[in-house]
PDB file of C-alpha atoms in Angstrom:
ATOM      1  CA  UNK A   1     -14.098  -1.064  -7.116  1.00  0.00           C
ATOM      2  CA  UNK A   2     -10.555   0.433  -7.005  1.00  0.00           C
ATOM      3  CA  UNK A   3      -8.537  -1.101 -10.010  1.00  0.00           C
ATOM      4  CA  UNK A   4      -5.436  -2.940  -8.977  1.00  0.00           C
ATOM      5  CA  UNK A   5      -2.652  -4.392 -10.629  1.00  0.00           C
ATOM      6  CA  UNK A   6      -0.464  -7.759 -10.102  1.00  0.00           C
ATOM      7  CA  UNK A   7       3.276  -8.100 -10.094  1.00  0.00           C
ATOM      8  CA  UNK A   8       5.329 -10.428  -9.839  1.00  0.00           C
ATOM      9  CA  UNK A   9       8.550  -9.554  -7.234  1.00  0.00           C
ATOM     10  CA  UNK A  10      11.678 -10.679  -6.568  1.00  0.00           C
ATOM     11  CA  UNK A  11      13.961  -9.870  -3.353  1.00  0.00           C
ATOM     12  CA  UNK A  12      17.589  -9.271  -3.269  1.00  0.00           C
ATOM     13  CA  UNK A  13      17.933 -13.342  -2.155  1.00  0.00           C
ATOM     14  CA  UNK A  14      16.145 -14.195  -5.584  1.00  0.00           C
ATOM     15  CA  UNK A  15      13.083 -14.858  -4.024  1.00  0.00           C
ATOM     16  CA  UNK A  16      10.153 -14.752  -6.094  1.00  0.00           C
ATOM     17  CA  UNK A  17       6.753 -13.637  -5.223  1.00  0.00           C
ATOM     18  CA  UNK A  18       3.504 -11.759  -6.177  1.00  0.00           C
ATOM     19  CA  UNK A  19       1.617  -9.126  -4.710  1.00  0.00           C
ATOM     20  CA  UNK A  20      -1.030  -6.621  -5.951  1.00  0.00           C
ATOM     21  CA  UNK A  21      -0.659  -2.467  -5.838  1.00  0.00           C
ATOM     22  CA  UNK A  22      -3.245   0.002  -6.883  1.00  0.00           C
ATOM     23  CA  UNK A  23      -0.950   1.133  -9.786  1.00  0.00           C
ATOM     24  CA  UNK A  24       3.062   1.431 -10.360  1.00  0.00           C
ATOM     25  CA  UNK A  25       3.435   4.316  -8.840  1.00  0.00           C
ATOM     26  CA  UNK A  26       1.964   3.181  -5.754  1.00  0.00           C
ATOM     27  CA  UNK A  27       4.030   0.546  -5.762  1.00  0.00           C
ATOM     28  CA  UNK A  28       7.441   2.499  -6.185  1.00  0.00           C
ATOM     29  CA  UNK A  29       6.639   4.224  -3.556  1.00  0.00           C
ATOM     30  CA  UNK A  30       5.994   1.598  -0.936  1.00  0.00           C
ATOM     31  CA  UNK A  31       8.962  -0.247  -2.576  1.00  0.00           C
ATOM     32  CA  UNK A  32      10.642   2.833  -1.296  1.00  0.00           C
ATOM     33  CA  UNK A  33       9.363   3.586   1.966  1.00  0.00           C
ATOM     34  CA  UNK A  34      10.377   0.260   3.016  1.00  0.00           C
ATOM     35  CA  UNK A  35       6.636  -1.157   2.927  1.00  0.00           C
ATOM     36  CA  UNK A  36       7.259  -4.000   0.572  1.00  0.00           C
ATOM     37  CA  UNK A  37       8.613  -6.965   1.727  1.00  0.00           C
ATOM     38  CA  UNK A  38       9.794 -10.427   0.864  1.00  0.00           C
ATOM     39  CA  UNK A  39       7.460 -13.039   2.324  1.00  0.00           C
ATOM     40  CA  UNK A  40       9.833 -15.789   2.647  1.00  0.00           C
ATOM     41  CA  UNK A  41      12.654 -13.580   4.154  1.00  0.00           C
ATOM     42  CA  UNK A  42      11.636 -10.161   5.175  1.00  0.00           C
ATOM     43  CA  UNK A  43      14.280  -8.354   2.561  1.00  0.00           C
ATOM     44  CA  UNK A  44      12.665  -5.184   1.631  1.00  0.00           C
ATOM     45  CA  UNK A  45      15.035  -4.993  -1.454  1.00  0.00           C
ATOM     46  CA  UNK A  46      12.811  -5.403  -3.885  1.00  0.00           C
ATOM     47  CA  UNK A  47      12.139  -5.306  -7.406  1.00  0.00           C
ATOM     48  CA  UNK A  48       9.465  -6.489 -10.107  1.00  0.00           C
ATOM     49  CA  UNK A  49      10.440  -9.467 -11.835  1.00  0.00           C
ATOM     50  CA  UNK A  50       9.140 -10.195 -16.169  1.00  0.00           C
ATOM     51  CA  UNK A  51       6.300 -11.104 -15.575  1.00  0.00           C
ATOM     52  CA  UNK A  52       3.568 -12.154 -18.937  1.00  0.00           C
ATOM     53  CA  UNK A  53       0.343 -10.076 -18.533  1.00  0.00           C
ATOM     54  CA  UNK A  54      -2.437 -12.383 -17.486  1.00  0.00           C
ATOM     55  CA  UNK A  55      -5.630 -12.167 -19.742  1.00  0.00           C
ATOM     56  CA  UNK A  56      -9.208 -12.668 -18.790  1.00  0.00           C
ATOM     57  CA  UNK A  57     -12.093 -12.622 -20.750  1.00  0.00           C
ATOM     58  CA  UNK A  58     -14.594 -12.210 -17.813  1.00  0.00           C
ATOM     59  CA  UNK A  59     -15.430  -9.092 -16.866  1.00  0.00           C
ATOM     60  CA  UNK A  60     -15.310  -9.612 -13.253  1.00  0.00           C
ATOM     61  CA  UNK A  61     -11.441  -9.416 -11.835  1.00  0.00           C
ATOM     62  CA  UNK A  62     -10.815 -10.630  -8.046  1.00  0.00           C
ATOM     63  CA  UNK A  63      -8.424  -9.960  -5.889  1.00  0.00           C
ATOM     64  CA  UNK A  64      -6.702 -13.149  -3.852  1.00  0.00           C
ATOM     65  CA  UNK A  65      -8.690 -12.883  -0.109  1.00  0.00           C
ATOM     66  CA  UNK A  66      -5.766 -12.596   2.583  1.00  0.00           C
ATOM     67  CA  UNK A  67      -5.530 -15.175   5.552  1.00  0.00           C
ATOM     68  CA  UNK A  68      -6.336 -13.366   8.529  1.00  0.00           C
ATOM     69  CA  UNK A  69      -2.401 -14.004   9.736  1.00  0.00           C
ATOM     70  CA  UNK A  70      -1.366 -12.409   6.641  1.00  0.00           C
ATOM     71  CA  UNK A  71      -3.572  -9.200   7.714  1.00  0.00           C
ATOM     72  CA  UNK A  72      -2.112  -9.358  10.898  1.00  0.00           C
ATOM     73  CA  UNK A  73       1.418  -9.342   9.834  1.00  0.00           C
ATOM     74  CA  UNK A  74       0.636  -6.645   7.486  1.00  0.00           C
ATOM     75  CA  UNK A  75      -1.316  -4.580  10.292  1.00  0.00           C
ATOM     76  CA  UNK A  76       1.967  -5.508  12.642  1.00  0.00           C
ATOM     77  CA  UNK A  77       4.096  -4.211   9.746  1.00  0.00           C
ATOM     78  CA  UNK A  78       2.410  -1.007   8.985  1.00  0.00           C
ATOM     79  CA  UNK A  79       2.092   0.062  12.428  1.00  0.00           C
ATOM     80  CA  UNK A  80       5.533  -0.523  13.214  1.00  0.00           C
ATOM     81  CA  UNK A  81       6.706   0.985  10.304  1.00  0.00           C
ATOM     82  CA  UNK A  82       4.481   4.539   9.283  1.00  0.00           C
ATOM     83  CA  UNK A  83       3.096   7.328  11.689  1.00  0.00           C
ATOM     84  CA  UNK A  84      -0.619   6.986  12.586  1.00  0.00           C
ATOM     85  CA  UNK A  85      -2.161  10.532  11.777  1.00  0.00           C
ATOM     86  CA  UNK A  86      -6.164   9.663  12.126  1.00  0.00           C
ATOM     87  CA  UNK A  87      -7.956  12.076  11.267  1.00  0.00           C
ATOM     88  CA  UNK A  88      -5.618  14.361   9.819  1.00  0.00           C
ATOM     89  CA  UNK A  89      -4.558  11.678   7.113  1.00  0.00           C
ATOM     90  CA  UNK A  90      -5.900  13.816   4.349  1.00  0.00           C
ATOM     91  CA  UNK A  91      -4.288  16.995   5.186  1.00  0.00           C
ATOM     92  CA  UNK A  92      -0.579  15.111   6.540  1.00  0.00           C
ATOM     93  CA  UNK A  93      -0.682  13.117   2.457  1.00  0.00           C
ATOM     94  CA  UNK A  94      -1.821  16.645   0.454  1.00  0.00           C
ATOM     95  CA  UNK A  95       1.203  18.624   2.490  1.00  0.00           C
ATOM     96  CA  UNK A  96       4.052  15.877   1.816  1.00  0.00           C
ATOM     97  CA  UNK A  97       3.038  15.416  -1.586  1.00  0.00           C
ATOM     98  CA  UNK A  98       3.012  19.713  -1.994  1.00  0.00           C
ATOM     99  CA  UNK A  99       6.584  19.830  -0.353  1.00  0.00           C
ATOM    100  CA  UNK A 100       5.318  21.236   2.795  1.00  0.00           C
ATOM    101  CA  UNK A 101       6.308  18.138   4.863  1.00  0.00           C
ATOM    102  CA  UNK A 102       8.794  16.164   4.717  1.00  0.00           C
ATOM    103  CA  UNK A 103       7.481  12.358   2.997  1.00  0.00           C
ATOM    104  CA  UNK A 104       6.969   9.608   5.657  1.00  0.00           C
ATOM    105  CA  UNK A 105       5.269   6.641   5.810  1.00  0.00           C
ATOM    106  CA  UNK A 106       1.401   7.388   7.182  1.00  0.00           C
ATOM    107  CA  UNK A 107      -2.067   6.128   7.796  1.00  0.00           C
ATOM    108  CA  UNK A 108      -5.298   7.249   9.212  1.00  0.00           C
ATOM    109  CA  UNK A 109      -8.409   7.711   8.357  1.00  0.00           C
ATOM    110  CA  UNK A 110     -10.242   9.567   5.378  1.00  0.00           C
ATOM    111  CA  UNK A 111     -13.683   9.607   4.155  1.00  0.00           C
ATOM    112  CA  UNK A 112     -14.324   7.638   0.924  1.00  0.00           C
ATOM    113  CA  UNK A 113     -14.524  11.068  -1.162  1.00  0.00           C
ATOM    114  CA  UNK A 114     -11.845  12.765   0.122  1.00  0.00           C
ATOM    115  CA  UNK A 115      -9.280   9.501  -0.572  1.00  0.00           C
ATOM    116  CA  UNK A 116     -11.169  10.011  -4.646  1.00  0.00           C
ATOM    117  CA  UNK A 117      -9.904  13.135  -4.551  1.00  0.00           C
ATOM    118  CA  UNK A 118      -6.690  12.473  -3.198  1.00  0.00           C
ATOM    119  CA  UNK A 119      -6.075   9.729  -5.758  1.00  0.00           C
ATOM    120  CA  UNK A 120      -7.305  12.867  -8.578  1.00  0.00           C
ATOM    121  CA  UNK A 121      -5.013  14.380  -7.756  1.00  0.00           C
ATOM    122  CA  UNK A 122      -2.073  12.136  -8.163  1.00  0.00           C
ATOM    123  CA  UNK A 123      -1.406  11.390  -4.536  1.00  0.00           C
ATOM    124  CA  UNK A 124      -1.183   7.834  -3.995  1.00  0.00           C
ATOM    125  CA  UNK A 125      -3.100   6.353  -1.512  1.00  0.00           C
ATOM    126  CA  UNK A 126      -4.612   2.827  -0.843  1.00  0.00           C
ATOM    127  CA  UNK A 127      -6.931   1.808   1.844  1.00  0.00           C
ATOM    128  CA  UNK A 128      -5.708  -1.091   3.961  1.00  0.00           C
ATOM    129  CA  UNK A 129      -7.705  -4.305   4.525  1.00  0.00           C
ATOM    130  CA  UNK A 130      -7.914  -3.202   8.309  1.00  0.00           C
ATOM    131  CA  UNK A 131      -9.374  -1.137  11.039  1.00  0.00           C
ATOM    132  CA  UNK A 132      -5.937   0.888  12.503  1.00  0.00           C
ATOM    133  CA  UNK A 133      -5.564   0.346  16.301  1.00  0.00           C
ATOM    134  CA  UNK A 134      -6.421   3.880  17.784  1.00  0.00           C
ATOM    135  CA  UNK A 135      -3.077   5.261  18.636  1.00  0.00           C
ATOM    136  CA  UNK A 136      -2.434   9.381  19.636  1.00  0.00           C
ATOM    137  CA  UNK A 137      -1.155  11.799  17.669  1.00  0.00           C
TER     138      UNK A 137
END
């Protein structure tokens, strides 16, 4: 189970709403790629609001489950938004984060060790909660 993290965000209309991340780094740089967006107004000016830490004493953490229309929206969203690589999703992340590409917004595909050692290495990744629509290259 991937750790994730809960923040609580605000838009630059003041609305307020929470979403999860796989760590804040991941999130800053969604936040800046434009993949983070308001849910009651679209606004992708956003920024983490206070927020008091929320303590559990089971050991078990879960996740909210999304509606299927809020998996839609998000499919819509990143397919709209980032370059489908398949395949090559692995090699496209490792070159931007090395400087030999320039950083965009991706997704693809990538086997369950080789996103590990992606994440090892201090390139954020995060598997979406959907099957990508085969596009070409």
């Amino acid at each position: 189970m991937v750790p994730m993290i809960r923040f609580h965000l605000k838009c630059d209309q003041n609305h307020e709403f929470e979403s999860w991340f796989q760590s804040g780094d991941a999130f800053d740089k969604l936040v800046a790629t434009g993949m983070v967006n308001c849910t009651s107004c679209g606004s992708t000016a956003i920024s983490k609001s206070i927020m008091a830490p929320a303590v559990s004493t089971s050991t078990q953490v879960t996740a909210p489950k999304p509606t299927e229309a809020a998996l839609t929206e998000l499919r819509d969203k990143v397919e709209a938004n980032s370059d489908y690589v398949g395949g090559s999703f692995v090699k496209e992340a490792r070159d931007m984060h090395d400087g030999l590409k320039p950083e965009r917004p991706i997704y693809g595909e990538a086997k369950m060790d080789e996103a590990k050692k992606l994440l090892e290495d201090g390139i954020p990744v995060m598997p979406l909660p959907f099957i990508p629509r085969k596009k070409t290259n």
